[in-house]
Short mmCIF file of C-alpha atoms in Angstrom, two decimals:
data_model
loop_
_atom_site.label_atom_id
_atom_site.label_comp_id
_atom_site.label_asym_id
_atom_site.label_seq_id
_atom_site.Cartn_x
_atom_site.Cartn_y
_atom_site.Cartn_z
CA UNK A 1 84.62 53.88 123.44
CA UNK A 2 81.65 56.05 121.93
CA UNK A 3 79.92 58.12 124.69
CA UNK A 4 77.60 61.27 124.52
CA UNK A 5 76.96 63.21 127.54
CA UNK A 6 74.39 65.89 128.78
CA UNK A 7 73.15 67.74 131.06
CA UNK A 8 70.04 66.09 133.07
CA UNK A 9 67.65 69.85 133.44
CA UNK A 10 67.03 73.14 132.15
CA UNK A 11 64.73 75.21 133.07
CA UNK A 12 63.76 78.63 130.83
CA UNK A 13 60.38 81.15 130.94
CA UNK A 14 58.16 80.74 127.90
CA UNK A 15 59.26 83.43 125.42
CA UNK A 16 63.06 82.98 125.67
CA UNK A 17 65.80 80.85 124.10
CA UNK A 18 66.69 77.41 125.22
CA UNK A 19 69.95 75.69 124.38
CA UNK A 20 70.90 71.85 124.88
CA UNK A 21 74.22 71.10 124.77
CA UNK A 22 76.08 67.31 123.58
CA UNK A 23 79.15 66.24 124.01
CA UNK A 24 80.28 63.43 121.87
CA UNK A 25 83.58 61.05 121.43
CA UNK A 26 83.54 59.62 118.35
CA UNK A 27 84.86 62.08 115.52
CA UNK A 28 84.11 59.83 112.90
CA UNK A 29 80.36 59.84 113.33
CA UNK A 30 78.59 60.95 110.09
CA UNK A 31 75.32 62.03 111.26
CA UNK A 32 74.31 63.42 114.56
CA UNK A 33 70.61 63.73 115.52
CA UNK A 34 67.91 65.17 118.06
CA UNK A 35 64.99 63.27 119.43
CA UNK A 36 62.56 64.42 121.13
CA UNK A 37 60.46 62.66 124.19
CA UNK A 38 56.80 63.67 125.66
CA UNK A 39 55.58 61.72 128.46
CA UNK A 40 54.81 58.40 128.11
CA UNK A 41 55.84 58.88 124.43
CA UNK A 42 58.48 57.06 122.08
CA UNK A 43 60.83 59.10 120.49
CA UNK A 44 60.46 62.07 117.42
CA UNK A 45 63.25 63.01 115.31
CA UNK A 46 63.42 66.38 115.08
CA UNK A 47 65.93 67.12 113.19
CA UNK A 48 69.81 65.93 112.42
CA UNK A 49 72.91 67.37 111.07
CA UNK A 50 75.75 65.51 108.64
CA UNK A 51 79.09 65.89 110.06
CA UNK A 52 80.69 68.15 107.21
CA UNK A 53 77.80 70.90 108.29
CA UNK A 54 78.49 73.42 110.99
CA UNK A 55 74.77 74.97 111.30
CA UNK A 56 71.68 73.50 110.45
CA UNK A 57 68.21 76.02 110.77
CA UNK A 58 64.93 74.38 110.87
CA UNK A 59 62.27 77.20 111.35
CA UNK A 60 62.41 77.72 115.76
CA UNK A 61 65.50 75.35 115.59
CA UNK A 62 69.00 75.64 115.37
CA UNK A 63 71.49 73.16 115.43
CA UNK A 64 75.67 74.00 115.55
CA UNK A 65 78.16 71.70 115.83
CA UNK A 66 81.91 72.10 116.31
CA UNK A 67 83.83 69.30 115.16
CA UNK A 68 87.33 70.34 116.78
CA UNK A 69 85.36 70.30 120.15
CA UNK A 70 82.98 67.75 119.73
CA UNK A 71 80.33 69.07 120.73
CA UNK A 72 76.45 69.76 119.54
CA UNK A 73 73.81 72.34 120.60
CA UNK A 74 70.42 72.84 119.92
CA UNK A 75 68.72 76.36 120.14
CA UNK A 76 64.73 76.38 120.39
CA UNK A 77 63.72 79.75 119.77
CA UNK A 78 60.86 81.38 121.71
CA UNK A 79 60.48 78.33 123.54
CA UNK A 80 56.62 77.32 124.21
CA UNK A 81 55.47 75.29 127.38
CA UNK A 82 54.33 72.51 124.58
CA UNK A 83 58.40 72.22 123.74
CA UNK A 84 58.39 70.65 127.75
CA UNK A 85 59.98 67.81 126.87
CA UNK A 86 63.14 65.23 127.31
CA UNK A 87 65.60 65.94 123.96
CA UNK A 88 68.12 63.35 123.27
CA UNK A 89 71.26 63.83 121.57
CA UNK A 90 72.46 60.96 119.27
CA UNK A 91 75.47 60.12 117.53
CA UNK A 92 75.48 57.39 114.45
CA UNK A 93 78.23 54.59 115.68
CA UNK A 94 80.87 53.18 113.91
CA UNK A 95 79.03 49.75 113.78
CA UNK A 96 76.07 49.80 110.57
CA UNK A 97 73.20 52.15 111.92
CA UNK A 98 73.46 51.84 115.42
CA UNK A 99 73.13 55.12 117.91
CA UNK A 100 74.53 56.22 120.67
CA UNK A 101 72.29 57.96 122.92
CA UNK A 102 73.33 60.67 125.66
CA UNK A 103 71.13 60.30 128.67
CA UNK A 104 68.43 62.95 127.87
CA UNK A 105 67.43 66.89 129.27
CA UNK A 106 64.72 67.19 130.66
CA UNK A 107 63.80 71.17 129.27
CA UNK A 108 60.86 72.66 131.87
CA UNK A 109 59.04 75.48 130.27
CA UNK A 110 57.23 77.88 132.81
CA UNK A 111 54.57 80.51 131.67
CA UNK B 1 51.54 54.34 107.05
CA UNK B 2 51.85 53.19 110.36
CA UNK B 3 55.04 53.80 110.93
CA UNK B 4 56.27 51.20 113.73
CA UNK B 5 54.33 49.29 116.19
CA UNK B 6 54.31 47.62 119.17
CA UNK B 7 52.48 45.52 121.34
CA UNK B 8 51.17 45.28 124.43
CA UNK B 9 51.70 48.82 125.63
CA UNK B 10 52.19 47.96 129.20
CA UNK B 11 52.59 44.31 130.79
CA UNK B 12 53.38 43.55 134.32
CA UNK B 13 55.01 39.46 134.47
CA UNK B 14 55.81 37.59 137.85
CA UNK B 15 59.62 36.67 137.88
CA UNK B 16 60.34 33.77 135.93
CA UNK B 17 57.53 34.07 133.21
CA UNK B 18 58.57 34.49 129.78
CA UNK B 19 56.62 36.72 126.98
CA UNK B 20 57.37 38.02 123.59
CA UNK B 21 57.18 41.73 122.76
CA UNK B 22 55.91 42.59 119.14
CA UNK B 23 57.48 45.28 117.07
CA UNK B 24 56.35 45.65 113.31
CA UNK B 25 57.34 48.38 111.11
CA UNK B 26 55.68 49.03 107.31
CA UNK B 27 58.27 51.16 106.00
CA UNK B 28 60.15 48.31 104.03
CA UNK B 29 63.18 49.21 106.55
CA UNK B 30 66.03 46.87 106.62
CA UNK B 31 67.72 47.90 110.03
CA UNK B 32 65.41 47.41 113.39
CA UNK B 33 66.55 48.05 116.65
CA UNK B 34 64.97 47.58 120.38
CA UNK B 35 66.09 49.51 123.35
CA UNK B 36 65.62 49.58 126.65
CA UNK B 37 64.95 52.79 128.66
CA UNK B 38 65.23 52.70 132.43
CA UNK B 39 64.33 56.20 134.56
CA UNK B 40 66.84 58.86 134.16
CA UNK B 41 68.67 57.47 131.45
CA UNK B 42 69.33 57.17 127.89
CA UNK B 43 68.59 54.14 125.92
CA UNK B 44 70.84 50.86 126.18
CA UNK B 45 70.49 49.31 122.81
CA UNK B 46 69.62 45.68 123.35
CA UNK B 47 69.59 43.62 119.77
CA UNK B 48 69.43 44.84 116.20
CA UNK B 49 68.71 43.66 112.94
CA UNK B 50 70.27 44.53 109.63
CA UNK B 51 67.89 42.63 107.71
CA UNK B 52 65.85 39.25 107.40
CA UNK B 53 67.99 36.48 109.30
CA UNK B 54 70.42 38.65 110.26
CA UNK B 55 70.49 40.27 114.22
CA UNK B 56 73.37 40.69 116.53
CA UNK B 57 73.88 41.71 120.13
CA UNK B 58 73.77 45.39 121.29
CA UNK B 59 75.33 46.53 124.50
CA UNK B 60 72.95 45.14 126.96
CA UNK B 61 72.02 41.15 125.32
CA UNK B 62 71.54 39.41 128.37
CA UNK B 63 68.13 37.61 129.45
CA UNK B 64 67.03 38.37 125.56
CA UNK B 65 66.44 36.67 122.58
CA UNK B 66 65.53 38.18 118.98
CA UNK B 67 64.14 36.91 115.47
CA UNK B 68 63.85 38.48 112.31
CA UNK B 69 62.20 35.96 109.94
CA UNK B 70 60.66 38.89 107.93
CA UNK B 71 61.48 42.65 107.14
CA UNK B 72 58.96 43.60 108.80
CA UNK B 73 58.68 41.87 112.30
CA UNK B 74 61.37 42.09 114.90
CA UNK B 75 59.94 39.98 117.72
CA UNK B 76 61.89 40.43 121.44
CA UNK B 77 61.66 37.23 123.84
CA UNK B 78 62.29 37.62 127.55
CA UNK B 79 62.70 33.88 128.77
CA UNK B 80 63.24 34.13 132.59
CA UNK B 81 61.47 37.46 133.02
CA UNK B 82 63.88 39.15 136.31
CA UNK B 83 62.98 42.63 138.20
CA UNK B 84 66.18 43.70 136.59
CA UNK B 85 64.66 43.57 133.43
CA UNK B 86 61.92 46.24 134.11
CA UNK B 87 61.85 49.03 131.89
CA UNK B 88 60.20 50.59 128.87
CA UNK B 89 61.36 49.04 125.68
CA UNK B 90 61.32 50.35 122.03
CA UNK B 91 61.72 49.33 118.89
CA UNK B 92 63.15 51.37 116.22
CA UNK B 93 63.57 50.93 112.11
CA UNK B 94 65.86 52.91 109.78
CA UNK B 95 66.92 52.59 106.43
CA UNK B 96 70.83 53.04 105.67
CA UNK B 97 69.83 54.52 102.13
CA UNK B 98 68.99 57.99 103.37
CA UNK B 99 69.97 59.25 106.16
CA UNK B 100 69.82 56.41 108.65
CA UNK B 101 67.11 58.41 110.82
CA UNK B 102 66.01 56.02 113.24
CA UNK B 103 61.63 55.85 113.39
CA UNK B 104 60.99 54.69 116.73
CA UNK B 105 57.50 52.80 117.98
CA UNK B 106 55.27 54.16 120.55
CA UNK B 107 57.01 51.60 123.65
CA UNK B 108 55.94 49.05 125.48
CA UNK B 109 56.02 49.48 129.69
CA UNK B 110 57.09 46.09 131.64
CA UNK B 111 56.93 46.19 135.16
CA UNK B 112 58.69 42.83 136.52
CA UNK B 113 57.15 41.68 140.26
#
């Protein structure tokens, strides 16, 4: 069946890189996105990438995905403590619009 | 616009009790969604909606009704509210023409006692 799996924490120093990484299953998903969460919050897109792209830039974001391996990553340049957040990895199903959520990293920023 | 709504923001229900949660979305979406969020995990999606008469079951259906008598309104019914059934739910509307990103509401917090 469709799953999509991360890992639960990271934990970087304002000023550096971060990088989230998603695994996915199905190989015939079209679009693949990432949400973000702040406390007590619902859920921001922040940006997605279509299947036939390897590399997507969005100003402090980056977003690379290998096909053969299945996997996703998003890079948040000189991360801020206001990018604290949960970021959720989502893969468009095979059934109309539905997604598949992975479980969610939490990213700590410290000063 | 205001994007998607929902309402009450939190609610706490003694087991048994029934309520309806209300999710309305002004972005002429056909496709609404609600999901359930419990601690530590990713979201379980519960019904959805392709457009105006039209829902289906998502992975986790049970204790859970749904309605879509309009594009806009996706009503959720708990009927025999359980502890089980405590979470933070939230409704979500998309639009298959673009890019089928997925606008989600602001969540509404049940506690079940």
């Amino acid at each position: 069946g469709e799953d999509v799996e991360q890992s639960l924490f990271l934990s970087v120093r304002e000023g550096d890189s971060s990088v989230i990484n998603c695994t996915y299953t199905d190989s015939s998903s079209t679009y693949l996105y990432w949400y973000k969460q702040e406390p007590g919050a619902g859920l921001q897109l922040l940006t997605y990438i279509f299947s036939n792209m390897d590399m997507k830039q969005d100003q402090r974001l980056t977003v690379l995905l290998n096909k053969k391996d299945k996997h996703l990553s998003l890079r948040i340049a000189d991360t801020q403590t206001g990018d604290s957040a949960i970021y959720f990895c989502a893969e468009k199903g095979n059934q109309g619009g539905k997604l598949i959520f992975g479980q969610g990293t939490e990213l700590s920023v410290k000063p | 616009n205001a994007g998607v709504t929902q309402t009450p923001k939190f609610r706490i229900l003694k087991i048994g009790q029934s309520m309806t949660l209300q999710c309305t979305q002004d972005m002429n979406h056909n496709y609404m969604y609600w999901y359930r969020q419990d601690p530590g995990m990713g979201l379980k999606l519960i019904y959805y909606s392709v457009g105006a008469g039209i829902t289906d079951k998502g992975e986790v259906p049970n204790g859970y009704n749904v309605s879509r008598s309009t594009t806009e309104d996706f009503p959720l019914r708990l009927e025999l509210a359980a502890p089980s059934q405590t979470s933070v739910y939230f409704c979500a509307s998309s639009d298959l023409a673009t890019t089928d990103t997925q606008y989600f509401g602001p969540g509404t917090r049940l506690t079940v006692l």
